[in-house]
Amino acid sequence: MYLRDNLEYSNPESRGLSWDYSQEHLTSEKQSGLKLDAFSPKLFRKNAEIVISKLEKYLADSSIRGLALTNPDVLLQTAKDLMASEGEGIADEEKLAAIIDLYIKTGIQVHSPGYMGRQFSGTIPLAGVIDLVSSIVNQPSSFYEAAQLPNVVESIMADEFNKFIGWERERFAMVTTSGGSLASLTALLAARNDKFPQIWSEGIYGLSGQSRPAIAVGDAHYSISRAAGILGIGEDQIVRLPINQKNQICIEKVRPTLEAAEKRGLKVFCLVASAGTTTMGAFDPIDELADIAQEKNIWLHVDGAHGGSLIVSDQLRHKLKGIAKADSFFLDAHKMMFVPAPCTLLFYKNKEKSYGAFRQDASYVFEKKPDIYTEFDSAEQNFECTKRPLIMNLWVLWTLYGKALFADKINYLCQLTKHAYEILNSEADFQTIHQPEANLLCFRYLPVNLRESAFPDFQVAIRNRIREGGKFFISKVDVNRSGALRVVFMNHQIDTDHFRMLLDEIRKTGQELLNESKRLNELLCI
Amino acid sequence: MYLRDNLEYSNPESRGLSWDYSQEHLTSEKQSGLKLDAFSPKLFRKNAEIVISKLEKYLADSSIRGLALTNPDVLLQTAKDLMASEGEGIADEEKLAAIIDLYIKTGIQVHSPGYMGRQFSGTIPLAGVIDLVSSIVNQPSSFYEAAQLPNVVESIMADEFNKFIGWERERFAMVTTSGGSLASLTALLAARNDKFPQIWSEGIYGLSGQSRPAIAVGDAHYSISRAAGILGIGEDQIVRLPINQKNQICIEKVRPTLEAAEKRGLKVFCLVASAGTTTMGAFDPIDELADIAQEKNIWLHVDGAHGGSLIVSDQLRHKLKGIAKADSFFLDAHKMMFVPAPCTLLFYKNKEKSYGAFRQDASYVFEKKPDIYTEFDSAEQNFECTKRPLIMNLWVLWTLYGKALFADKINYLCQLTKHAYEILNSEADFQTIHQPEANLLCFRYLPVNLRESAFPDFQVAIRNRIREGGKFFISKVDVNRSGALRVVFMNHQIDTDHFRMLLDEIRKTGQELLNESKRLNELLCI
């Protein structure tokens, strides 16, 4: 066997940079030989240096800019042109530099004060550096064996957060997972399997004749009704609790709504509260909801994707009052703790129930004999088999800077939002919609010369044209079925001067649109 | 309002590195002021340089090593000691360096030839560098607006892969998602919602009186039966198709098994085939399975987590014969394409059905008016709301090196595995279990002095002690309910010399264990 012989006697030291696995392929060595260069530590350094210089420059650019929105077909062609020399097999420094430039340029400028639009942030740069390590050393962290430090550190961060929650140290659990949607799906599964233990094996089909499992929500993120669809419960079994003007669940209407649902043959097994709604950052009354949930044997899940991180702030923690009574709770550290996405922390009041999400029979866990290593595994508690060591970025920052880095920034952003609200209140042509509870603010530009019936999409049109202008990036949202402007302050470099500049931009853009519309109407009348 | 006044008149230029959001907090500026250092571009460079030097050294270390397995309590204390100065707020270079050292040291040494144990790999370093960019510029890629280049590039890579699959260009779809378990869940949802359109709204409960939805599998990954539990179908509704000695679905037993299931009141709506089983890398007969699935109106999902990447190799593509007939198919690029986890590509033969995974009513998608930007959004097709721009690493490598980088490495690893199999066959004290189809190989060490009944866990004991030794890292697996050793060749630096060294290590370890067991037995007899 020539193939075998060749391999047998190959000397690793003498192999150098070439594929030598067969006589047959030795002839193609020269063609493919250069590919091994891709694994060279020196090339790694060279490439890293190119990238770091570009990122350093990018981070130092404090100009006001939002987004350079590009026609996708143009961008597609640009990307294809970069690929034109595909197959030549030479790592082209210039090509890499061009790719990085394009990548940076075409993104929302999250590190600029012009970015006020969404719930993702300019990350703390060191977190990116730690992510680089994670990407190279590749330690999937569902298993202690494969990722020792990430698993140990996870238990440390669990205890750090629990200082603010206050559960019994031995009884609670924290699991990291890849995003808020997955955290809610996991918690809803734990809730479903806890209240209907037979579903895991038998399926929901087995419940025929009993009440239908249902989930009660306020102004919940779309991932919750999606979860109802995914879990076989059905979107129709989402019970909507009335919400007030502040976008919170009306506590006095919860009992009657639940009782009406029961009469319709629904069994609400889970109530989802928001700690920071996506619409406007409102906090549901967790404390009171927890009492009702307990009384009715309902699992309380708190979606703290956005506002859960306020728990690290001594000033703002009160927004989450009652959180220790929740059965499950999660926060996206990739939102208000400013690390790269995803980094979601999912907490359970009762550790045992965290094992119920992916097996109906939690005793399975106690049957096997855990050793000192597998005790730190999270594979039974999280959805992922291969999981990125999500916690590392957060832990390193926490170790070097303590909680103050996060708490100070969160406090600043929430204060800034209050100021922006006051500014809006003092301007006659703007309408505020809610008193901000966090760092999200919804409002409308309603100049005297606007006839809303003549221009129903006015707010959305403003938002889109501002986006195209490239200086500011803001978002839009429907409030009471009518469009509104929405800002999310995620960047501490923003101050009220920037917000005032934004208002001027909105005025200018709005008047432009009204003039265009007027001219169009005049044309149509002729 | 003093708070407002202060903000109002603050000048961004003069603010420098301090939090100045209120008069009240100006006094605490000196304490918290240093925290803003965390956002400094210069500090970013300094930290990045520390990390790059360490990673360069790590990548250049070709010594043979597996894993330094540490007692978790010891590691926990080490990590806590690093945190001891928490709150001082100074980014300590030495502390960072110590953390990186600890992180690298305690991981499985995936870049060393001693690592032969699992399906994750030493990543191609440039992919890590691109990941760094992604972590800093933070472009969630479910929406074109937020991540223009990643979304455009996704469509390019879809076309690149489709060159090997061969679908009509306008009709298929590719979606990136965070890992194989999520890809299978997504595809199974698309299948479930396609075959039972009412489930999304009504729930499975609504099916009372009809046949129970069921999923047929061969030697499937655990994520498939988990998905049955998650989706409300129930693990009991998993129909196990008989598998042959080569770990593949026995094609001649498929029809009778499906028909028997039907008689039991099950409606198999999805058949899951593996392209590279987790146990031993076996390929199910996709071509024949597709014909049966089509005949019976069953959705065929191909789990190519491990072996799907063989599609880029001209020599090995035939293993996936018939793939164009599958309804859905995925591969983990973080396995056999050597990029950081996760990076999963999920393909659908029928683009329209990819929109069915998260809504029962695919027409929803066609009701809204897509503009040129939203046409590139993937939020309706993927589970994640905030999704990492997973495709970027792969695209950059593809652009710089072409497919040859991946194909050559895959070819080498699969050839190496065949050689390892031949070596085992020539050694009397080793037993082979299967002819390898990819780069996974299961075998047993069965020396003449072993009485299996006296030492039932012999293979597992060998594996664990070798792991503790730290030189090699291999895994174990049950084959026919009996333990076996398992190697996965993911590293092109491994050659047959290394494999022979491993066999010597196994012999030495096995004989040690037998001697200890003998001494123990002698002691017990006395």
Short mmCIF file of N, CA and C in Angstrom, two decimals, chain B residues 114-174:
data_model
loop_
_atom_site.label_atom_id
_atom_site.label_comp_id
_atom_site.label_asym_id
_atom_site.label_seq_id
_atom_site.Cartn_x
_atom_site.Cartn_y
_atom_site.Cartn_z
N GLY B 114 -1.20 15.72 20.13
CA GLY B 114 -1.69 14.82 21.18
C GLY B 114 -3.20 14.80 21.29
N TYR B 115 -3.84 15.78 20.67
CA TYR B 115 -5.30 15.89 20.72
C TYR B 115 -5.93 15.08 19.59
N MET B 116 -6.60 13.99 19.96
CA MET B 116 -7.25 13.14 18.96
C MET B 116 -8.65 12.78 19.43
N GLY B 117 -9.22 13.64 20.26
CA GLY B 117 -10.36 13.16 21.03
C GLY B 117 -11.75 13.56 20.63
N ARG B 118 -11.93 14.72 20.03
CA ARG B 118 -13.30 15.18 19.83
C ARG B 118 -13.45 15.84 18.47
N GLN B 119 -14.69 16.30 18.22
CA GLN B 119 -15.00 16.81 16.89
C GLN B 119 -14.80 18.32 16.76
N PHE B 120 -14.27 18.93 17.81
CA PHE B 120 -13.89 20.34 17.62
C PHE B 120 -12.40 20.38 17.35
N SER B 121 -11.98 21.44 16.68
CA SER B 121 -10.62 21.42 16.14
C SER B 121 -9.82 22.63 16.58
N GLY B 122 -8.53 22.52 16.33
CA GLY B 122 -7.70 23.71 16.39
C GLY B 122 -8.14 24.58 15.23
N THR B 123 -8.58 25.78 15.51
CA THR B 123 -9.14 26.61 14.44
C THR B 123 -8.04 27.20 13.56
N ILE B 124 -8.44 27.57 12.35
CA ILE B 124 -7.52 28.29 11.47
C ILE B 124 -7.36 29.70 12.06
N PRO B 125 -6.11 30.08 12.40
CA PRO B 125 -5.95 31.30 13.21
C PRO B 125 -6.60 32.56 12.64
N LEU B 126 -6.57 32.72 11.32
CA LEU B 126 -7.17 33.93 10.75
C LEU B 126 -8.65 34.05 11.11
N ALA B 127 -9.32 32.91 11.25
CA ALA B 127 -10.74 32.95 11.63
C ALA B 127 -10.90 33.60 13.00
N GLY B 128 -9.97 33.33 13.89
CA GLY B 128 -10.01 33.97 15.21
C GLY B 128 -9.83 35.47 15.10
N VAL B 129 -8.95 35.87 14.19
CA VAL B 129 -8.69 37.29 13.99
C VAL B 129 -9.94 38.00 13.47
N ILE B 130 -10.64 37.35 12.56
CA ILE B 130 -11.88 37.94 12.03
C ILE B 130 -12.94 38.00 13.14
N ASP B 131 -12.95 36.96 13.97
CA ASP B 131 -13.87 36.96 15.11
C ASP B 131 -13.62 38.16 16.03
N LEU B 132 -12.37 38.53 16.16
CA LEU B 132 -12.05 39.72 16.96
C LEU B 132 -12.74 40.95 16.37
N VAL B 133 -12.64 41.08 15.05
CA VAL B 133 -13.32 42.22 14.41
C VAL B 133 -14.82 42.16 14.70
N SER B 134 -15.40 40.98 14.53
CA SER B 134 -16.84 40.83 14.77
C SER B 134 -17.21 41.23 16.20
N SER B 135 -16.36 40.89 17.13
CA SER B 135 -16.65 41.18 18.54
C SER B 135 -16.56 42.68 18.84
N ILE B 136 -15.77 43.39 18.08
CA ILE B 136 -15.62 44.83 18.33
C ILE B 136 -16.67 45.63 17.55
N VAL B 137 -16.88 45.27 16.28
CA VAL B 137 -17.79 46.11 15.48
C VAL B 137 -19.25 45.72 15.72
N ASN B 138 -19.49 44.54 16.29
CA ASN B 138 -20.79 44.14 16.82
C ASN B 138 -21.94 44.36 15.83
N GLN B 139 -22.05 43.46 14.86
CA GLN B 139 -23.10 43.56 13.85
C GLN B 139 -24.02 42.34 13.91
N PRO B 140 -25.12 42.42 14.66
CA PRO B 140 -26.04 41.28 14.74
C PRO B 140 -26.62 41.01 13.36
N SER B 141 -26.51 39.78 12.91
CA SER B 141 -26.71 39.56 11.48
C SER B 141 -28.05 38.93 11.09
N SER B 142 -29.06 39.02 11.95
CA SER B 142 -30.39 38.60 11.51
C SER B 142 -31.03 39.67 10.61
N PHE B 143 -30.45 40.86 10.60
CA PHE B 143 -31.01 41.97 9.83
C PHE B 143 -29.94 42.62 8.96
N TYR B 144 -30.27 42.83 7.70
CA TYR B 144 -29.33 43.46 6.77
C TYR B 144 -28.86 44.81 7.30
N GLU B 145 -29.82 45.60 7.76
CA GLU B 145 -29.51 46.93 8.27
C GLU B 145 -28.35 46.91 9.28
N ALA B 146 -28.36 45.91 10.16
CA ALA B 146 -27.38 45.88 11.25
C ALA B 146 -26.06 45.22 10.84
N ALA B 147 -26.08 44.47 9.77
CA ALA B 147 -24.90 43.69 9.39
C ALA B 147 -24.92 43.49 7.88
N GLN B 148 -24.56 44.53 7.16
CA GLN B 148 -24.71 44.49 5.71
C GLN B 148 -23.78 43.45 5.06
N LEU B 149 -22.50 43.54 5.38
CA LEU B 149 -21.57 42.61 4.73
C LEU B 149 -21.87 41.15 5.09
N PRO B 150 -22.06 40.83 6.39
CA PRO B 150 -22.36 39.43 6.72
C PRO B 150 -23.58 38.88 5.97
N ASN B 151 -24.59 39.70 5.77
CA ASN B 151 -25.78 39.20 5.09
C ASN B 151 -25.55 38.98 3.60
N VAL B 152 -24.79 39.86 3.01
CA VAL B 152 -24.48 39.72 1.59
C VAL B 152 -23.60 38.48 1.37
N VAL B 153 -22.64 38.36 2.25
CA VAL B 153 -21.67 37.28 2.16
C VAL B 153 -22.34 35.92 2.36
N GLU B 154 -23.38 35.92 3.16
CA GLU B 154 -24.13 34.69 3.40
C GLU B 154 -24.72 34.19 2.07
N SER B 155 -25.21 35.11 1.29
CA SER B 155 -25.80 34.67 0.02
C SER B 155 -24.71 34.19 -0.95
N ILE B 156 -23.52 34.78 -0.83
CA ILE B 156 -22.41 34.30 -1.67
C ILE B 156 -22.01 32.88 -1.28
N MET B 157 -21.88 32.65 0.03
CA MET B 157 -21.47 31.32 0.48
C MET B 157 -22.54 30.27 0.18
N ALA B 158 -23.80 30.70 0.23
CA ALA B 158 -24.88 29.78 -0.15
C ALA B 158 -24.65 29.29 -1.58
N ASP B 159 -24.36 30.21 -2.47
CA ASP B 159 -24.13 29.83 -3.87
C ASP B 159 -22.87 28.97 -4.02
N GLU B 160 -21.84 29.30 -3.25
CA GLU B 160 -20.61 28.50 -3.33
C GLU B 160 -20.89 27.04 -2.95
N PHE B 161 -21.62 26.83 -1.87
CA PHE B 161 -21.92 25.46 -1.45
C PHE B 161 -22.89 24.78 -2.41
N ASN B 162 -23.77 25.57 -2.95
CA ASN B 162 -24.75 24.97 -3.87
C ASN B 162 -24.10 24.47 -5.15
N LYS B 163 -22.90 24.96 -5.45
CA LYS B 163 -22.15 24.38 -6.58
C LYS B 163 -21.95 22.88 -6.37
N PHE B 164 -21.84 22.47 -5.12
CA PHE B 164 -21.61 21.05 -4.82
C PHE B 164 -22.91 20.29 -4.62
N ILE B 165 -23.98 21.01 -4.30
CA ILE B 165 -25.27 20.36 -4.07
C ILE B 165 -26.05 20.27 -5.37
N GLY B 166 -26.21 21.42 -6.03
CA GLY B 166 -26.82 21.39 -7.37
C GLY B 166 -28.30 21.74 -7.43
N TRP B 167 -28.79 22.53 -6.48
CA TRP B 167 -30.19 22.94 -6.54
C TRP B 167 -30.36 24.10 -7.52
N GLU B 168 -31.60 24.36 -7.87
CA GLU B 168 -31.90 25.55 -8.69
C GLU B 168 -31.56 26.78 -7.87
N ARG B 169 -30.84 27.68 -8.48
CA ARG B 169 -30.28 28.81 -7.74
C ARG B 169 -31.34 29.67 -7.06
N GLU B 170 -32.46 29.84 -7.69
CA GLU B 170 -33.48 30.74 -7.15
C GLU B 170 -34.38 30.07 -6.12
N ARG B 171 -34.31 28.75 -6.03
CA ARG B 171 -35.31 28.05 -5.22
C ARG B 171 -34.83 27.57 -3.86
N PHE B 172 -33.53 27.44 -3.66
CA PHE B 172 -33.06 26.91 -2.37
C PHE B 172 -32.79 28.06 -1.40
N ALA B 173 -32.49 27.68 -0.15
CA ALA B 173 -32.14 28.70 0.85
C ALA B 173 -31.04 28.17 1.75
N MET B 174 -30.22 29.09 2.25
CA MET B 174 -29.25 28.75 3.28
C MET B 174 -29.37 29.77 4.41
#
